[in-house]
PDB file of C-alpha atoms and ligand atoms in Angstrom:
ATOM      1  CA  MET B   1       0.000   0.000   0.000  1.00  0.00           C
ATOM      2  CA  SER B   2       1.600   3.319  -0.943  1.00  0.00           C
ATOM      3  CA  LEU B   3      -0.903   5.545   0.896  1.00  0.00           C
ATOM      4  CA  LEU B   4      -1.558   5.617   4.622  1.00  0.00           C
ATOM      5  CA  ALA B   5      -4.067   7.853   6.426  1.00  0.00           C
ATOM      6  CA  VAL B   6      -4.539   8.530  10.115  1.00  0.00           C
ATOM      7  CA  GLY B   7      -7.511  10.483  11.476  1.00  0.00           C
ATOM      8  CA  THR B   8     -10.973  10.429  12.984  1.00  0.00           C
ATOM      9  CA  LEU B   9     -13.932   8.193  12.254  1.00  0.00           C
ATOM     10  CA  ALA B  10     -17.022   9.812  13.663  1.00  0.00           C
ATOM     11  CA  TYR B  11     -20.741  10.077  14.024  1.00  0.00           C
ATOM     12  CA  ASP B  12     -21.756  13.632  13.143  1.00  0.00           C
ATOM     13  CA  SER B  13     -24.924  15.579  13.841  1.00  0.00           C
ATOM     14  CA  ILE B  14     -25.331  18.180  11.139  1.00  0.00           C
ATOM     15  CA  GLU B  15     -27.748  21.035  10.730  1.00  0.00           C
ATOM     16  CA  THR B  16     -28.125  22.939   7.472  1.00  0.00           C
ATOM     17  CA  VAL B  17     -30.807  25.500   6.657  1.00  0.00           C
ATOM     18  CA  HIS B  18     -32.733  22.710   4.932  1.00  0.00           C
ATOM     19  CA  GLU B  19     -32.360  19.718   7.191  1.00  0.00           C
ATOM     20  CA  ARG B  20     -30.915  18.214  10.308  1.00  0.00           C
ATOM     21  CA  ARG B  21     -29.601  14.699  10.744  1.00  0.00           C
ATOM     22  CA  GLU B  22     -28.147  12.947  13.768  1.00  0.00           C
ATOM     23  CA  ASN B  23     -25.328  10.426  14.005  1.00  0.00           C
ATOM     24  CA  VAL B  24     -24.387  10.174  10.355  1.00  0.00           C
ATOM     25  CA  LEU B  25     -21.101   8.527   9.443  1.00  0.00           C
ATOM     26  CA  GLY B  26     -18.304  11.085   9.228  1.00  0.00           C
ATOM     27  CA  GLY B  27     -14.800  11.819  10.441  1.00  0.00           C
ATOM     28  CA  SER B  28     -11.748  13.222   8.716  1.00  0.00           C
ATOM     29  CA  ALA B  29     -10.243   9.813   7.897  1.00  0.00           C
ATOM     30  CA  THR B  30     -13.580   8.471   6.671  1.00  0.00           C
ATOM     31  CA  TYR B  31     -14.100  11.226   4.096  1.00  0.00           C
ATOM     32  CA  PHE B  32     -10.440  11.148   3.114  1.00  0.00           C
ATOM     33  CA  SER B  33     -10.457   7.387   2.577  1.00  0.00           C
ATOM     34  CA  LEU B  34     -13.701   7.303   0.605  1.00  0.00           C
ATOM     35  CA  ALA B  35     -12.215   9.863  -1.800  1.00  0.00           C
ATOM     36  CA  ALA B  36      -8.667   8.423  -1.957  1.00  0.00           C
ATOM     37  CA  CYS B  37      -9.871   4.859  -2.599  1.00  0.00           C
ATOM     38  CA  LEU B  38     -11.067   5.982  -6.037  1.00  0.00           C
ATOM     39  CA  TYR B  39      -7.368   6.069  -6.998  1.00  0.00           C
ATOM     40  CA  GLY B  40      -6.240   2.726  -5.546  1.00  0.00           C
ATOM     41  CA  GLY B  41      -5.793   0.989  -2.229  1.00  0.00           C
ATOM     42  CA  LEU B  42      -4.940   2.717   0.998  1.00  0.00           C
ATOM     43  CA  ALA B  43      -4.580   1.838   4.658  1.00  0.00           C
ATOM     44  CA  LEU B  44      -6.443   3.641   7.422  1.00  0.00           C
ATOM     45  CA  VAL B  45      -5.388   4.003  11.062  1.00  0.00           C
ATOM     46  CA  GLY B  46      -8.000   5.180  13.553  1.00  0.00           C
ATOM     47  CA  VAL B  47     -10.220   4.248  16.456  1.00  0.00           C
ATOM     48  CA  VAL B  48     -13.945   3.687  16.854  1.00  0.00           C
ATOM     49  CA  GLY B  49     -16.084   2.785  19.847  1.00  0.00           C
ATOM     50  CA  ASP B  50     -18.075  -0.403  20.325  1.00  0.00           C
ATOM     51  CA  ASP B  51     -21.122   1.509  19.033  1.00  0.00           C
ATOM     52  CA  PHE B  52     -19.621   1.726  15.526  1.00  0.00           C
ATOM     53  CA  GLU B  53     -21.994   0.053  13.107  1.00  0.00           C
ATOM     54  CA  ALA B  54     -20.865  -3.083  11.255  1.00  0.00           C
ATOM     55  CA  ARG B  55     -22.361  -1.672   8.041  1.00  0.00           C
ATOM     56  CA  ASP B  56     -20.027   1.338   8.263  1.00  0.00           C
ATOM     57  CA  VAL B  57     -16.984  -0.928   8.621  1.00  0.00           C
ATOM     58  CA  GLU B  58     -18.301  -2.895   5.668  1.00  0.00           C
ATOM     59  CA  LEU B  59     -18.682   0.264   3.561  1.00  0.00           C
ATOM     60  CA  LEU B  60     -14.999   1.109   4.060  1.00  0.00           C
ATOM     61  CA  ARG B  61     -13.824  -2.461   3.570  1.00  0.00           C
ATOM     62  CA  SER B  62     -15.874  -2.865   0.396  1.00  0.00           C
ATOM     63  CA  ARG B  63     -13.894   0.034  -1.118  1.00  0.00           C
ATOM     64  CA  GLY B  64     -10.589  -1.789  -0.685  1.00  0.00           C
ATOM     65  CA  ILE B  65      -9.573   0.310   2.337  1.00  0.00           C
ATOM     66  CA  ASP B  66      -7.210  -1.718   4.529  1.00  0.00           C
ATOM     67  CA  LEU B  67      -8.555  -1.651   8.100  1.00  0.00           C
ATOM     68  CA  GLN B  68      -5.819  -3.583   9.913  1.00  0.00           C
ATOM     69  CA  GLY B  69      -5.006  -0.357  11.762  1.00  0.00           C
ATOM     70  CA  LEU B  70      -8.611   0.330  12.814  1.00  0.00           C
ATOM     71  CA  GLU B  71      -8.941  -0.201  16.542  1.00  0.00           C
ATOM     72  CA  VAL B  72     -12.244  -0.858  18.304  1.00  0.00           C
ATOM     73  CA  ALA B  73     -12.106   0.452  21.875  1.00  0.00           C
ATOM     74  CA  PRO B  74     -14.694   0.109  24.623  1.00  0.00           C
ATOM     75  CA  GLY B  75     -16.812   3.263  24.725  1.00  0.00           C
ATOM     76  CA  LYS B  76     -18.363   5.646  22.243  1.00  0.00           C
ATOM     77  CA  THR B  77     -17.096   6.726  18.833  1.00  0.00           C
ATOM     78  CA  PHE B  78     -15.876  10.345  18.373  1.00  0.00           C
ATOM     79  CA  ARG B  79     -18.845  12.657  17.902  1.00  0.00           C
ATOM     80  CA  TRP B  80     -19.017  16.091  16.329  1.00  0.00           C
ATOM     81  CA  SER B  81     -21.957  18.378  15.712  1.00  0.00           C
ATOM     82  CA  GLY B  82     -22.089  21.484  13.599  1.00  0.00           C
ATOM     83  CA  ARG B  83     -24.458  23.978  12.031  1.00  0.00           C
ATOM     84  CA  TYR B  84     -24.119  25.800   8.711  1.00  0.00           C
ATOM     85  CA  GLU B  85     -25.388  29.275   7.948  1.00  0.00           C
ATOM     86  CA  ALA B  86     -27.293  29.833   4.700  1.00  0.00           C
ATOM     87  CA  ASP B  87     -24.080  31.000   2.968  1.00  0.00           C
ATOM     88  CA  TRP B  88     -22.494  27.538   3.590  1.00  0.00           C
ATOM     89  CA  ASN B  89     -19.139  29.166   4.361  1.00  0.00           C
ATOM     90  CA  THR B  90     -19.937  29.862   7.994  1.00  0.00           C
ATOM     91  CA  ARG B  91     -19.881  26.770  10.141  1.00  0.00           C
ATOM     92  CA  HIS B  92     -20.435  26.656  13.880  1.00  0.00           C
ATOM     93  CA  THR B  93     -19.087  23.704  15.797  1.00  0.00           C
ATOM     94  CA  LEU B  94     -21.754  22.992  18.408  1.00  0.00           C
ATOM     95  CA  ALA B  95     -19.991  20.139  20.201  1.00  0.00           C
ATOM     96  CA  THR B  96     -16.956  17.898  19.933  1.00  0.00           C
ATOM     97  CA  HIS B  97     -16.920  14.739  22.075  1.00  0.00           C
ATOM     98  CA  LEU B  98     -13.595  12.967  21.747  1.00  0.00           C
ATOM     99  CA  ASN B  99     -14.895   9.803  23.478  1.00  0.00           C
ATOM    100  CA  VAL B 100     -12.610   6.830  22.594  1.00  0.00           C
ATOM    101  CA  PHE B 101     -10.416   9.211  20.610  1.00  0.00           C
ATOM    102  CA  GLU B 102      -9.275  10.912  23.809  1.00  0.00           C
ATOM    103  CA  HIS B 103      -6.944   8.059  24.771  1.00  0.00           C
ATOM    104  CA  PHE B 104      -6.172   6.852  21.287  1.00  0.00           C
ATOM    105  CA  ASP B 105      -2.642   5.562  20.836  1.00  0.00           C
ATOM    106  CA  PRO B 106      -2.328   4.928  17.089  1.00  0.00           C
ATOM    107  CA  LYS B 107      -0.508   1.787  16.044  1.00  0.00           C
ATOM    108  CA  VAL B 108       0.534   1.715  12.421  1.00  0.00           C
ATOM    109  CA  PRO B 109       0.659  -1.949  11.309  1.00  0.00           C
ATOM    110  CA  MET B 110       4.182  -3.075  10.339  1.00  0.00           C
ATOM    111  CA  ALA B 111       3.016  -3.736   6.789  1.00  0.00           C
ATOM    112  CA  HIS B 112       2.124  -0.047   6.305  1.00  0.00           C
ATOM    113  CA  ARG B 113       4.985   1.732   8.049  1.00  0.00           C
ATOM    114  CA  SER B 114       6.897   2.240   4.835  1.00  0.00           C
ATOM    115  CA  ALA B 115       3.991   3.747   2.881  1.00  0.00           C
ATOM    116  CA  ARG B 116       5.433   6.404   0.556  1.00  0.00           C
ATOM    117  CA  PHE B 117       2.540   8.824   0.991  1.00  0.00           C
ATOM    118  CA  LEU B 118       1.211   9.715   4.415  1.00  0.00           C
ATOM    119  CA  PHE B 119      -1.833  11.819   5.243  1.00  0.00           C
ATOM    120  CA  LEU B 120      -2.250  13.039   8.803  1.00  0.00           C
ATOM    121  CA  ALA B 121      -5.950  13.882   8.688  1.00  0.00           C
ATOM    122  CA  ASN B 122      -7.488  16.292  11.145  1.00  0.00           C
ATOM    123  CA  ALA B 123      -6.897  14.824  14.613  1.00  0.00           C
ATOM    124  CA  ALA B 124      -5.199  15.769  17.857  1.00  0.00           C
ATOM    125  CA  PRO B 125      -1.601  16.790  17.032  1.00  0.00           C
ATOM    126  CA  ALA B 126      -0.329  14.331  19.679  1.00  0.00           C
ATOM    127  CA  VAL B 127      -2.018  11.478  17.783  1.00  0.00           C
ATOM    128  CA  GLN B 128      -0.687  12.772  14.453  1.00  0.00           C
ATOM    129  CA  ALA B 129       2.849  12.965  15.911  1.00  0.00           C
ATOM    130  CA  LYS B 130       2.691   9.399  17.228  1.00  0.00           C
ATOM    131  CA  ALA B 131       1.625   8.111  13.823  1.00  0.00           C
ATOM    132  CA  LEU B 132       4.324  10.122  12.044  1.00  0.00           C
ATOM    133  CA  ALA B 133       6.955   8.707  14.394  1.00  0.00           C
ATOM    134  CA  GLN B 134       6.043   5.181  13.257  1.00  0.00           C
ATOM    135  CA  ALA B 135       6.285   5.959   9.542  1.00  0.00           C
ATOM    136  CA  VAL B 136       9.547   4.918   7.928  1.00  0.00           C
ATOM    137  CA  ARG B 137      10.863   7.735   5.731  1.00  0.00           C
ATOM    138  CA  PRO B 138       7.653   8.648   3.882  1.00  0.00           C
ATOM    139  CA  GLU B 139       8.377  10.543   0.672  1.00  0.00           C
ATOM    140  CA  PHE B 140       5.490  12.955   1.076  1.00  0.00           C
ATOM    141  CA  THR B 141       3.572  13.763   4.245  1.00  0.00           C
ATOM    142  CA  MET B 142       0.600  16.096   4.302  1.00  0.00           C
ATOM    143  CA  LEU B 143      -0.958  17.449   7.486  1.00  0.00           C
ATOM    144  CA  ASP B 144      -4.477  18.741   8.070  1.00  0.00           C
ATOM    145  CA  THR B 145      -5.729  20.472  11.192  1.00  0.00           C
ATOM    146  CA  MET B 146      -8.649  22.464  12.558  1.00  0.00           C
ATOM    147  CA  ASN B 147      -9.423  25.538  14.666  1.00  0.00           C
ATOM    148  CA  LEU B 148      -9.911  23.423  17.820  1.00  0.00           C
ATOM    149  CA  TRP B 149      -6.355  22.056  17.654  1.00  0.00           C
ATOM    150  CA  ILE B 150      -4.837  25.427  16.729  1.00  0.00           C
ATOM    151  CA  GLU B 151      -6.480  26.767  19.882  1.00  0.00           C
ATOM    152  CA  ILE B 152      -5.710  24.012  22.351  1.00  0.00           C
ATOM    153  CA  ALA B 153      -2.536  22.365  21.009  1.00  0.00           C
ATOM    154  CA  ARG B 154      -0.637  25.102  19.189  1.00  0.00           C
ATOM    155  CA  GLU B 155       2.786  24.153  20.471  1.00  0.00           C
ATOM    156  CA  GLU B 156       2.448  20.486  19.485  1.00  0.00           C
ATOM    157  CA  LEU B 157       1.154  21.596  16.101  1.00  0.00           C
ATOM    158  CA  HIS B 158       4.170  23.856  15.517  1.00  0.00           C
ATOM    159  CA  HIS B 159       6.482  21.001  16.390  1.00  0.00           C
ATOM    160  CA  LEU B 160       4.701  18.757  13.907  1.00  0.00           C
ATOM    161  CA  LEU B 161       4.780  21.383  11.156  1.00  0.00           C
ATOM    162  CA  ARG B 162       8.564  21.225  11.107  1.00  0.00           C
ATOM    163  CA  ARG B 163       8.369  17.564  10.106  1.00  0.00           C
ATOM    164  CA  VAL B 164       5.841  17.531   7.250  1.00  0.00           C
ATOM    165  CA  ASP B 165       6.094  18.376   3.549  1.00  0.00           C
ATOM    166  CA  ALA B 166       2.671  19.923   3.091  1.00  0.00           C
ATOM    167  CA  LEU B 167      -0.076  21.582   5.091  1.00  0.00           C
ATOM    168  CA  ILE B 168      -3.706  21.794   3.989  1.00  0.00           C
ATOM    169  CA  LEU B 169      -5.973  24.300   5.696  1.00  0.00           C
ATOM    170  CA  ASN B 170      -8.930  26.568   5.098  1.00  0.00           C
ATOM    171  CA  ASP B 171      -8.882  30.357   5.125  1.00  0.00           C
ATOM    172  CA  GLU B 172     -10.074  30.692   8.715  1.00  0.00           C
ATOM    173  CA  GLU B 173      -7.485  28.193   9.963  1.00  0.00           C
ATOM    174  CA  ALA B 174      -4.728  29.913   7.978  1.00  0.00           C
ATOM    175  CA  ARG B 175      -5.575  33.216   9.651  1.00  0.00           C
ATOM    176  CA  MET B 176      -5.740  31.626  13.091  1.00  0.00           C
ATOM    177  CA  LEU B 177      -2.437  29.819  12.670  1.00  0.00           C
ATOM    178  CA  THR B 178      -0.479  32.768  11.345  1.00  0.00           C
ATOM    179  CA  GLY B 179      -2.289  35.874  12.604  1.00  0.00           C
ATOM    180  CA  GLU B 180      -2.304  37.228   9.020  1.00  0.00           C
ATOM    181  CA  ARG B 181      -5.595  38.329   7.452  1.00  0.00           C
ATOM    182  CA  ASN B 182      -4.382  38.351   3.862  1.00  0.00           C
ATOM    183  CA  LEU B 183      -4.294  34.762   2.634  1.00  0.00           C
ATOM    184  CA  LEU B 184      -1.124  35.128   0.563  1.00  0.00           C
ATOM    185  CA  ARG B 185       0.672  36.552   3.566  1.00  0.00           C
ATOM    186  CA  ALA B 186      -0.773  33.814   5.753  1.00  0.00           C
ATOM    187  CA  ALA B 187       0.500  31.170   3.323  1.00  0.00           C
ATOM    188  CA  ALA B 188       3.933  32.829   3.137  1.00  0.00           C
ATOM    189  CA  LYS B 189       4.119  32.782   6.909  1.00  0.00           C
ATOM    190  CA  ALA B 190       2.949  29.167   7.070  1.00  0.00           C
ATOM    191  CA  LEU B 191       5.826  28.281   4.711  1.00  0.00           C
ATOM    192  CA  THR B 192       8.262  29.567   7.319  1.00  0.00           C
ATOM    193  CA  LEU B 193       6.861  27.109   9.889  1.00  0.00           C
ATOM    194  CA  GLY B 194       8.207  24.027   8.091  1.00  0.00           C
ATOM    195  CA  PRO B 195       6.091  22.743   5.173  1.00  0.00           C
ATOM    196  CA  ARG B 196       7.335  23.473   1.656  1.00  0.00           C
ATOM    197  CA  LEU B 197       3.828  23.354   0.245  1.00  0.00           C
ATOM    198  CA  ILE B 198       0.582  24.926   1.440  1.00  0.00           C
ATOM    199  CA  VAL B 199      -2.856  24.043   0.086  1.00  0.00           C
ATOM    200  CA  LEU B 200      -5.358  26.734   1.011  1.00  0.00           C
ATOM    201  CA  LYS B 201      -9.010  25.759   0.744  1.00  0.00           C
ATOM    202  CA  LYS B 202     -11.397  28.608   0.180  1.00  0.00           C
ATOM    203  CA  GLY B 203     -14.723  26.742   0.156  1.00  0.00           C
ATOM    204  CA  GLU B 204     -16.798  27.550  -2.894  1.00  0.00           C
ATOM    205  CA  HIS B 205     -14.011  29.870  -4.108  1.00  0.00           C
ATOM    206  CA  GLY B 206     -11.716  26.956  -4.762  1.00  0.00           C
ATOM    207  CA  ALA B 207      -8.222  26.066  -3.689  1.00  0.00           C
ATOM    208  CA  PHE B 208      -4.749  27.586  -3.894  1.00  0.00           C
ATOM    209  CA  LEU B 209      -1.429  25.733  -3.969  1.00  0.00           C
ATOM    210  CA  ILE B 210       1.499  27.760  -2.718  1.00  0.00           C
ATOM    211  CA  SER B 211       5.183  26.981  -2.405  1.00  0.00           C
ATOM    212  CA  ARG B 212       8.248  29.235  -2.508  1.00  0.00           C
ATOM    213  CA  GLU B 213       8.574  28.641  -6.252  1.00  0.00           C
ATOM    214  CA  ALA B 214       5.023  28.234  -7.475  1.00  0.00           C
ATOM    215  CA  ARG B 215       1.436  29.367  -7.154  1.00  0.00           C
ATOM    216  CA  PHE B 216      -1.532  27.606  -8.663  1.00  0.00           C
ATOM    217  CA  ALA B 217      -5.258  28.138  -8.165  1.00  0.00           C
ATOM    218  CA  LEU B 218      -8.462  26.449  -9.258  1.00  0.00           C
ATOM    219  CA  PRO B 219     -12.074  27.477  -8.682  1.00  0.00           C
ATOM    220  CA  SER B 220     -14.360  24.919  -7.097  1.00  0.00           C
ATOM    221  CA  TYR B 221     -16.626  22.949  -9.412  1.00  0.00           C
ATOM    222  CA  PRO B 222     -19.978  24.776  -9.533  1.00  0.00           C
ATOM    223  CA  VAL B 223     -22.459  22.172  -8.287  1.00  0.00           C
ATOM    224  CA  GLU B 224     -26.158  22.817  -8.863  1.00  0.00           C
ATOM    225  CA  GLU B 225     -27.143  22.157  -5.276  1.00  0.00           C
ATOM    226  CA  VAL B 226     -25.021  22.042  -2.142  1.00  0.00           C
ATOM    227  CA  VAL B 227     -26.658  19.640   0.315  1.00  0.00           C
ATOM    228  CA  ASP B 228     -24.007  19.393   3.051  1.00  0.00           C
ATOM    229  CA  PRO B 229     -20.427  20.729   2.875  1.00  0.00           C
ATOM    230  CA  THR B 230     -19.172  18.547   5.742  1.00  0.00           C
ATOM    231  CA  GLY B 231     -16.091  16.640   4.692  1.00  0.00           C
ATOM    232  CA  ALA B 232     -15.400  18.719   1.582  1.00  0.00           C
ATOM    233  CA  GLY B 233     -11.888  19.522   2.812  1.00  0.00           C
ATOM    234  CA  ASP B 234     -11.116  15.905   3.673  1.00  0.00           C
ATOM    235  CA  SER B 235     -12.492  14.703   0.349  1.00  0.00           C
ATOM    236  CA  PHE B 236     -10.352  17.285  -1.423  1.00  0.00           C
ATOM    237  CA  ALA B 237      -7.324  15.937   0.432  1.00  0.00           C
ATOM    238  CA  GLY B 238      -8.348  12.373  -0.475  1.00  0.00           C
ATOM    239  CA  GLY B 239      -8.518  13.139  -4.189  1.00  0.00           C
ATOM    240  CA  PHE B 240      -5.270  15.113  -3.982  1.00  0.00           C
ATOM    241  CA  MET B 241      -3.256  12.494  -2.092  1.00  0.00           C
ATOM    242  CA  GLY B 242      -4.918   9.539  -3.835  1.00  0.00           C
ATOM    243  CA  PHE B 243      -3.920  10.973  -7.195  1.00  0.00           C
ATOM    244  CA  LEU B 244      -0.335  11.684  -6.053  1.00  0.00           C
ATOM    245  CA  ALA B 245       0.025   8.150  -4.679  1.00  0.00           C
ATOM    246  CA  SER B 246      -1.333   6.718  -7.939  1.00  0.00           C
ATOM    247  CA  GLN B 247       1.277   8.693  -9.895  1.00  0.00           C
ATOM    248  CA  GLY B 248       4.084   7.949  -7.437  1.00  0.00           C
ATOM    249  CA  ASN B 249       5.645  11.409  -7.620  1.00  0.00           C
ATOM    250  CA  VAL B 250       5.179  15.011  -6.491  1.00  0.00           C
ATOM    251  CA  GLU B 251       6.514  16.788  -9.592  1.00  0.00           C
ATOM    252  CA  PRO B 252       5.038  20.279 -10.191  1.00  0.00           C
ATOM    253  CA  GLY B 253       2.736  19.061 -13.014  1.00  0.00           C
ATOM    254  CA  THR B 254       1.505  16.144 -10.891  1.00  0.00           C
ATOM    255  CA  LEU B 255       0.732  18.503  -8.014  1.00  0.00           C
ATOM    256  CA  ARG B 256      -1.365  20.673 -10.320  1.00  0.00           C
ATOM    257  CA  ARG B 257      -3.310  17.699 -11.586  1.00  0.00           C
ATOM    258  CA  ALA B 258      -3.751  16.532  -7.985  1.00  0.00           C
ATOM    259  CA  MET B 259      -5.430  19.899  -7.283  1.00  0.00           C
ATOM    260  CA  LEU B 260      -7.846  19.144 -10.103  1.00  0.00           C
ATOM    261  CA  HIS B 261      -8.695  15.723  -8.671  1.00  0.00           C
ATOM    262  CA  GLY B 262      -9.126  17.168  -5.176  1.00  0.00           C
ATOM    263  CA  THR B 263     -11.521  19.762  -6.588  1.00  0.00           C
ATOM    264  CA  ALA B 264     -13.562  17.076  -8.337  1.00  0.00           C
ATOM    265  CA  THR B 265     -13.809  14.674  -5.370  1.00  0.00           C
ATOM    266  CA  ALA B 266     -14.822  17.524  -3.033  1.00  0.00           C
ATOM    267  CA  SER B 267     -17.614  18.525  -5.421  1.00  0.00           C
ATOM    268  CA  PHE B 268     -19.185  15.072  -5.154  1.00  0.00           C
ATOM    269  CA  CYS B 269     -18.974  15.221  -1.371  1.00  0.00           C
ATOM    270  CA  VAL B 270     -21.030  18.420  -1.020  1.00  0.00           C
ATOM    271  CA  GLU B 271     -23.827  17.116  -3.257  1.00  0.00           C
ATOM    272  CA  GLY B 272     -25.090  14.696  -0.616  1.00  0.00           C
ATOM    273  CA  PHE B 273     -25.576  14.525   3.120  1.00  0.00           C
ATOM    274  CA  GLY B 274     -22.635  13.050   5.047  1.00  0.00           C
ATOM    275  CA  VAL B 275     -20.732  10.557   2.884  1.00  0.00           C
ATOM    276  CA  GLU B 276     -23.745   9.464   0.812  1.00  0.00           C
ATOM    277  CA  SER B 277     -22.836  11.167  -2.443  1.00  0.00           C
ATOM    278  CA  LEU B 278     -19.074  10.679  -2.169  1.00  0.00           C
ATOM    279  CA  ALA B 279     -19.569   6.974  -1.490  1.00  0.00           C
ATOM    280  CA  ARG B 280     -21.572   6.670  -4.719  1.00  0.00           C
ATOM    281  CA  ALA B 281     -19.059   8.488  -6.923  1.00  0.00           C
ATOM    282  CA  SER B 282     -17.073   6.428  -9.416  1.00  0.00           C
ATOM    283  CA  ARG B 283     -13.609   7.099 -10.745  1.00  0.00           C
ATOM    284  CA  ALA B 284     -15.075   7.592 -14.221  1.00  0.00           C
ATOM    285  CA  ALA B 285     -17.461  10.264 -12.892  1.00  0.00           C
ATOM    286  CA  VAL B 286     -14.571  12.023 -11.109  1.00  0.00           C
ATOM    287  CA  ASP B 287     -12.479  11.964 -14.290  1.00  0.00           C
ATOM    288  CA  ALA B 288     -15.392  13.373 -16.292  1.00  0.00           C
ATOM    289  CA  ARG B 289     -15.759  16.197 -13.789  1.00  0.00           C
ATOM    290  CA  CYS B 290     -12.011  16.914 -13.982  1.00  0.00           C
ATOM    291  CA  ALA B 291     -12.420  17.372 -17.732  1.00  0.00           C
ATOM    292  CA  GLN B 292     -15.371  19.726 -17.163  1.00  0.00           C
ATOM    293  CA  ILE B 293     -13.363  21.817 -14.702  1.00  0.00           C
ATOM    294  CA  LEU B 294     -10.533  22.066 -17.229  1.00  0.00           C
ATOM    295  CA  SER B 295     -12.906  23.227 -19.934  1.00  0.00           C
ATOM    296  CA  LEU B 296     -14.356  25.815 -17.541  1.00  0.00           C
ATOM    297  CA  VAL B 297     -10.989  27.421 -16.887  1.00  0.00           C
ATOM    298  CA  SER B 298      -9.315  27.146 -20.273  1.00  0.00           C
ATOM    299  CA  VAL B 299      -9.143  30.328 -22.369  1.00  0.00           C
TER     300      VAL B 299
HETATM  301  P1  LIG V 301     -14.333  19.062   7.064  1.00  0.00           P
HETATM  302  O1  LIG V 301     -15.744  19.476   6.745  1.00  0.00           O
HETATM  303  O2  LIG V 301     -13.565  18.617   5.853  1.00  0.00           O
HETATM  304  O3  LIG V 301     -13.616  20.066   7.885  1.00  0.00           O
HETATM  305  O4  LIG V 301     -14.448  17.746   7.970  1.00  0.00           O
HETATM  306  C1  LIG V 301     -15.502  17.496   8.824  1.00  0.00           C
HETATM  307  C2  LIG V 301     -15.261  16.167   9.548  1.00  0.00           C
HETATM  308  O5  LIG V 301     -14.222  16.349  10.512  1.00  0.00           O
HETATM  309  C3  LIG V 301     -16.486  15.725  10.310  1.00  0.00           C
HETATM  310  O6  LIG V 301     -16.934  14.491   9.786  1.00  0.00           O
HETATM  311  C4  LIG V 301     -16.039  15.581  11.762  1.00  0.00           C
HETATM  312  O7  LIG V 301     -16.414  14.360  12.350  1.00  0.00           O
HETATM  313  C5  LIG V 301     -14.552  15.710  11.718  1.00  0.00           C
HETATM  314  N1  LIG V 301     -14.058  16.559  12.807  1.00  0.00           N
HETATM  315  C6  LIG V 301     -14.684  17.628  13.355  1.00  0.00           C
HETATM  316  N2  LIG V 301     -13.938  18.186  14.331  1.00  0.00           N
HETATM  317  C7  LIG V 301     -12.792  17.452  14.402  1.00  0.00           C
HETATM  318  C8  LIG V 301     -11.621  17.529  15.206  1.00  0.00           C
HETATM  319  N3  LIG V 301     -11.471  18.480  16.125  1.00  0.00           N
HETATM  320  N4  LIG V 301     -10.645  16.608  14.985  1.00  0.00           N
HETATM  321  C9  LIG V 301     -10.795  15.670  14.038  1.00  0.00           C
HETATM  322  N5  LIG V 301     -11.884  15.532  13.251  1.00  0.00           N
HETATM  323  C10 LIG V 301     -12.873  16.408  13.418  1.00  0.00           C
END
């Protein structure tokens, strides 16, 4: 397996202006894996409680996701609840219950320690650091994080940033992490913290790839109806990293095409509630959407 992901598996309660649903399958590693598996196999490391439904394990397994590193601990699965404003860009976290995740000590199976591509999905920086310490010289490591961790674990996060190749974050997180309002300045400052590549997600405005040498931007794919944006960032990361792992390199042209695939996978995610639409997407449909995005931006 060339791709390894570590992160949360969760039951989310989500409120949009149109509907509200309780305990739907979610979690950063779940969304990431369901997007990345469209590009080939991957291994997932995470923890769930004894309330985690067998059908949800089956969904992941049926997609070829290796679950050797999925631990079942006594107690409840991580739970998150959030509410979206009508503009979709404003999200309020209503509650985060770490549950079994609080004492999670990730164990990367021996067979996956030398994965070439590593994704540290949104999780407590201490958990991300433990997983990174078990990886044997990954060629490309990308880190994701969230406002909660920037607030409560900033020092651990800074330590981790010195050891990863890339950081993916949204505009609000970029401002929180760096104290800069302007996103280009925020990205430039983030580059001084360790990563050589920053992927800035700007919701419906698309995504920006920034390194010291290069800048590249793509708009998001204009979907006809957003149903639930939860997991869009993780699905973007899944398409991005899945594509890189499938190509086996991080050359500048490959990174640009990975941005395209991330944009396409995220667009499927927002068209359904929870993982429902992403889990139905096929690789052929993602490729077709990549072609549509290219035709939208070509002059
Ligand atoms: P996204 O919309 O891409 O930011 O991802 C939302 C997913 O992240 C939800 O399914 C949540 O279960 C999960 N999540 C929310 N808060 C956290 C957190 N603090 N750490 C890890 N995962 C989280």
